mmCIF file of C-alpha atoms in Angstrom:
data_model
loop_
_atom_site.group_PDB
_atom_site.id
_atom_site.type_symbol
_atom_site.label_atom_id
_atom_site.label_comp_id
_atom_site.label_asym_id
_atom_site.label_seq_id
_atom_site.Cartn_x
_atom_site.Cartn_y
_atom_site.Cartn_z
ATOM 1 C CA PHE A 1 0.732 -0.932 11.569
ATOM 2 C CA GLY A 2 -1.614 0.002 9.097
ATOM 3 C CA LYS A 3 -5.410 -0.986 8.500
ATOM 4 C CA PHE A 4 -7.141 -2.218 5.154
ATOM 5 C CA ILE A 5 -10.854 -1.297 5.398
ATOM 6 C CA ARG A 6 -12.891 -3.182 2.811
ATOM 7 C CA ILE A 7 -16.593 -1.220 2.380
ATOM 8 C CA HIS A 8 -19.457 -3.183 1.092
ATOM 9 C CA PHE A 9 -22.051 -1.955 -1.071
ATOM 10 C CA THR A 10 -25.340 -3.008 -2.136
ATOM 11 C CA GLN A 11 -26.376 -3.283 -5.835
ATOM 12 C CA SER A 12 -27.990 0.276 -5.504
ATOM 13 C CA GLY A 13 -25.128 1.692 -3.859
ATOM 14 C CA LYS A 14 -26.030 1.481 -0.312
ATOM 15 C CA LEU A 15 -23.821 1.016 2.584
ATOM 16 C CA CYS A 16 -23.897 -2.875 3.811
ATOM 17 C CA GLY A 17 -21.076 -3.488 6.033
ATOM 18 C CA CYS A 18 -17.535 -3.586 6.285
ATOM 19 C CA ASP A 19 -14.686 -5.385 7.499
ATOM 20 C CA ILE A 20 -11.167 -4.097 8.780
ATOM 21 C CA VAL A 21 -7.864 -6.011 8.652
ATOM 22 C CA SER A 22 -4.847 -4.864 10.424
ATOM 23 C CA TYR A 23 -1.221 -5.418 8.815
ATOM 24 C CA LEU A 24 2.346 -4.686 9.234
ATOM 25 C CA LEU A 25 3.238 -1.566 6.973
ATOM 26 C CA GLU A 26 6.731 -2.169 6.058
ATOM 27 C CA LYS A 27 8.754 0.408 4.305
ATOM 28 C CA SER A 28 10.258 -1.925 2.055
ATOM 29 C CA ARG A 29 7.296 -2.961 0.706
ATOM 30 C CA ILE A 30 7.261 0.813 -0.826
ATOM 31 C CA THR A 31 10.767 1.275 -1.624
ATOM 32 C CA GLU A 32 11.948 -2.040 -2.729
ATOM 33 C CA GLN A 33 10.396 -4.390 -5.334
ATOM 34 C CA GLN A 34 10.967 -8.309 -6.180
ATOM 35 C CA ALA A 35 11.621 -8.732 -10.029
ATOM 36 C CA VAL A 36 8.295 -10.456 -10.418
ATOM 37 C CA GLU A 37 6.191 -8.287 -8.542
ATOM 38 C CA ARG A 38 4.249 -4.782 -8.958
ATOM 39 C CA SER A 39 4.502 -1.943 -6.536
ATOM 40 C CA TYR A 40 1.277 -0.339 -5.476
ATOM 41 C CA HIS A 41 -1.159 0.414 -8.178
ATOM 42 C CA ILE A 42 -2.375 3.620 -7.739
ATOM 43 C CA MET A 43 1.352 4.662 -8.791
ATOM 44 C CA TYR A 44 1.031 3.531 -12.193
ATOM 45 C CA GLN A 45 -2.547 5.247 -12.617
ATOM 46 C CA LEU A 46 -1.332 8.618 -11.879
ATOM 47 C CA SER A 47 0.341 8.466 -14.884
ATOM 48 C CA GLN A 48 -2.695 7.529 -17.378
ATOM 49 C CA PRO A 49 -4.787 9.257 -19.789
ATOM 50 C CA TYR A 50 -7.999 9.102 -17.767
ATOM 51 C CA GLY A 51 -6.388 11.671 -15.467
ATOM 52 C CA ASP A 52 -6.509 14.127 -18.315
ATOM 53 C CA LYS A 53 -10.443 14.077 -17.094
ATOM 54 C CA ILE A 54 -9.774 14.450 -13.400
ATOM 55 C CA CYS A 55 -8.320 17.977 -13.954
ATOM 56 C CA PRO A 56 -7.859 20.630 -16.676
ATOM 57 C CA GLU A 57 -4.135 20.603 -16.942
ATOM 58 C CA GLY A 58 -3.864 16.843 -16.158
ATOM 59 C CA LEU A 59 -3.228 14.772 -13.332
ATOM 60 C CA ARG A 60 0.023 13.862 -14.089
ATOM 61 C CA GLU A 61 1.093 17.309 -14.956
ATOM 62 C CA ARG A 62 -0.550 18.166 -11.827
ATOM 63 C CA CYS A 63 1.233 15.597 -9.938
ATOM 64 C CA ARG A 64 4.697 17.026 -11.382
ATOM 65 C CA LEU A 65 5.145 13.231 -12.843
ATOM 66 C CA SER A 66 7.180 12.341 -15.906
ATOM 67 C CA ALA A 67 5.627 10.102 -18.401
ATOM 68 C CA ASP A 68 8.412 7.653 -18.030
ATOM 69 C CA ILE A 69 7.750 5.461 -14.811
ATOM 70 C CA TYR A 70 11.487 4.156 -14.940
ATOM 71 C CA ASP A 71 12.575 7.435 -13.906
ATOM 72 C CA TYR A 72 10.715 6.289 -10.556
ATOM 73 C CA ILE A 73 13.126 3.730 -9.042
ATOM 74 C CA TYR A 74 10.420 2.644 -6.182
ATOM 75 C CA VAL A 75 7.843 1.353 -8.734
ATOM 76 C CA SER A 76 10.481 0.227 -11.741
ATOM 77 C CA GLN A 77 12.734 -2.354 -9.936
ATOM 78 C CA GLY A 78 10.398 -5.082 -10.866
ATOM 79 C CA LYS A 79 7.003 -5.432 -13.174
ATOM 80 C CA THR A 80 5.427 -2.231 -14.601
ATOM 81 C CA LYS A 81 3.085 -3.498 -16.567
ATOM 82 C CA VAL A 82 0.651 -6.555 -15.759
ATOM 83 C CA ASP A 83 -1.364 -7.698 -19.144
ATOM 84 C CA SER A 84 -4.516 -8.167 -17.025
ATOM 85 C CA ILE A 85 -4.564 -5.010 -15.223
ATOM 86 C CA ASP A 86 -5.431 -1.651 -17.361
ATOM 87 C CA ASP A 87 -4.143 1.245 -15.113
ATOM 88 C CA ASN A 88 -6.431 3.462 -17.289
ATOM 89 C CA GLU A 89 -9.520 2.099 -16.038
ATOM 90 C CA GLU A 90 -8.177 1.433 -12.713
ATOM 91 C CA LEU A 91 -7.569 5.337 -12.439
ATOM 92 C CA GLU A 92 -11.244 5.467 -13.438
ATOM 93 C CA TYR A 93 -12.570 3.210 -10.545
ATOM 94 C CA THR A 94 -10.062 5.247 -8.276
ATOM 95 C CA GLU A 95 -11.667 8.382 -8.998
ATOM 96 C CA ASP A 96 -15.192 6.985 -8.494
ATOM 97 C CA ALA A 97 -14.511 5.348 -5.216
ATOM 98 C CA PHE A 98 -13.105 8.818 -4.376
ATOM 99 C CA ASN A 99 -16.284 10.112 -5.382
ATOM 100 C CA VAL A 100 -18.881 7.539 -4.056
ATOM 101 C CA LEU A 101 -17.232 8.086 -0.523
ATOM 102 C CA GLY A 102 -17.618 11.912 -0.463
ATOM 103 C CA PHE A 103 -14.131 12.838 -1.312
ATOM 104 C CA GLY A 104 -13.907 16.631 -1.720
ATOM 105 C CA GLU A 105 -11.587 17.685 -4.947
ATOM 106 C CA GLN A 106 -8.817 19.010 -2.666
ATOM 107 C CA GLU A 107 -8.853 15.508 -0.433
ATOM 108 C CA LYS A 108 -8.432 13.491 -3.749
ATOM 109 C CA PHE A 109 -5.775 16.100 -4.991
ATOM 110 C CA ASP A 110 -4.108 15.422 -1.632
ATOM 111 C CA CYS A 111 -3.834 11.960 -1.942
ATOM 112 C CA TYR A 112 -2.714 11.829 -5.587
ATOM 113 C CA MET A 113 -0.009 14.788 -4.850
ATOM 114 C CA LEU A 114 1.421 12.526 -1.505
ATOM 115 C CA THR A 115 1.275 9.274 -3.591
ATOM 116 C CA ALA A 116 3.103 11.428 -6.270
ATOM 117 C CA ALA A 117 5.658 12.702 -3.571
ATOM 118 C CA VAL A 118 6.573 9.084 -2.188
ATOM 119 C CA MET A 119 7.461 8.097 -6.049
ATOM 120 C CA SER A 120 9.578 11.528 -6.029
ATOM 121 C CA PHE A 121 11.396 10.662 -2.758
ATOM 122 C CA GLY A 122 13.081 7.553 -4.678
ATOM 123 C CA GLY A 123 14.901 10.074 -6.757
ATOM 124 C CA VAL A 124 16.395 11.942 -3.911
ATOM 125 C CA GLU A 125 20.176 11.672 -3.829
ATOM 126 C CA PHE A 126 22.518 12.452 -1.157
ATOM 127 C CA LYS A 127 26.149 13.036 -1.807
ATOM 128 C CA THR A 128 29.098 12.619 1.086
ATOM 129 C CA LYS A 129 30.625 16.624 1.754
ATOM 130 C CA GLY A 130 33.977 17.004 1.989
ATOM 131 C CA ARG A 131 36.420 14.644 3.650
ATOM 132 C CA ASP A 132 33.684 13.928 6.497
ATOM 133 C CA ASP A 133 30.656 11.848 5.972
ATOM 134 C CA GLN A 134 28.454 14.330 6.144
ATOM 135 C CA ALA A 135 25.150 13.867 3.650
ATOM 136 C CA GLU A 136 24.243 16.991 1.450
ATOM 137 C CA CYS A 137 21.777 17.116 -1.424
ATOM 138 C CA GLU A 138 23.111 19.930 -3.949
ATOM 139 C CA ASN A 139 19.970 20.174 -6.294
ATOM 140 C CA THR A 140 16.766 20.925 -4.577
ATOM 141 C CA GLY A 141 15.082 23.303 -7.233
ATOM 142 C CA PRO A 142 11.301 22.701 -8.152
ATOM 143 C CA GLU A 143 11.918 20.535 -11.182
ATOM 144 C CA THR A 144 14.015 18.190 -9.098
ATOM 145 C CA PHE A 145 13.148 15.242 -7.086
ATOM 146 C CA PRO A 146 13.523 16.569 -3.976
ATOM 147 C CA GLY A 147 11.557 19.936 -5.381
ATOM 148 C CA LYS A 148 8.660 17.640 -6.282
ATOM 149 C CA ALA A 149 8.748 15.574 -3.447
ATOM 150 C CA ALA A 150 8.739 18.499 -0.985
ATOM 151 C CA ALA A 151 5.644 20.557 -3.417
ATOM 152 C CA GLY A 152 3.740 16.964 -2.988
ATOM 153 C CA CYS A 153 4.027 17.225 0.891
ATOM 154 C CA GLY A 154 3.309 21.061 0.823
ATOM 155 C CA ILE A 155 6.825 21.750 2.472
ATOM 156 C CA ASP A 156 9.848 23.784 1.119
ATOM 157 C CA ALA A 157 12.731 21.574 -0.348
ATOM 158 C CA PHE A 158 15.208 23.328 0.864
ATOM 159 C CA LEU A 159 14.031 23.011 4.821
ATOM 160 C CA MET A 160 13.202 19.235 4.020
ATOM 161 C CA ILE A 161 16.678 18.660 2.647
ATOM 162 C CA LYS A 162 18.304 20.071 5.718
ATOM 163 C CA ALA A 163 16.007 18.087 8.314
ATOM 164 C CA PHE A 164 17.227 14.859 6.633
ATOM 165 C CA CYS A 165 20.817 16.085 6.294
ATOM 166 C CA LYS A 166 21.170 17.947 9.612
ATOM 167 C CA PRO A 167 18.268 17.086 12.189
ATOM 168 C CA ARG A 168 17.676 19.004 15.436
ATOM 169 C CA ILE A 169 17.614 16.753 17.978
ATOM 170 C CA LYS A 170 16.931 17.317 22.140
ATOM 171 C CA VAL A 171 20.234 16.153 23.845
ATOM 172 C CA GLY A 172 19.368 17.042 27.809
ATOM 173 C CA THR A 173 17.700 20.441 27.986
ATOM 174 C CA GLU A 174 19.361 21.718 24.608
ATOM 175 C CA TRP A 175 18.640 21.529 20.912
ATOM 176 C CA VAL A 176 21.617 20.516 18.689
ATOM 177 C CA THR A 177 22.109 19.610 15.227
ATOM 178 C CA LYS A 178 23.242 16.432 14.026
ATOM 179 C CA SER A 179 24.889 16.060 10.717
ATOM 180 C CA GLN A 180 23.752 12.776 9.284
ATOM 181 C CA THR A 181 25.784 10.275 6.858
ATOM 182 C CA CYS A 182 24.107 9.435 3.616
ATOM 183 C CA GLU A 183 22.773 6.595 4.821
ATOM 184 C CA GLN A 184 21.220 7.835 7.868
ATOM 185 C CA ALA A 185 19.499 10.660 5.298
ATOM 186 C CA THR A 186 17.921 8.465 3.175
#
């Protein structure tokens, strides 16, 4: 479950109220799109030119994202552009909202990085090893999807893939390593 918090401000910027809506957060809302829908708008905002003003090296570069939205399966299965939405302007509004709410530079960057990591997770591919159904991911370098996703989460790519492919589970009083299939690792 998730909560959407709408904060209301007066014309002068003073807090005047809020309301909270609870909703079911579905994995499928992030990983799949209908042909006529668009994914979460922040994902499209990250690659906009306004991001160059947010940090010296540019937001897209800092988040290790490519310029091609079609590199990210989670956000390119449906609509990638909506004529009535200016993603560059929306990124400016997002940045302003972070500032109004008192987010520090590192807090803002962490939000952007985690969003970029979610986008990158869609490119992580697992293959079957040998004759058994054990999943493995061969490439975990810094410029691969696993490397970028792990960096966005602030963790080591090799250890992340190991946790996906061979998680440790507790059986009785002992910890054992369980091999996962590609479907389970995904």
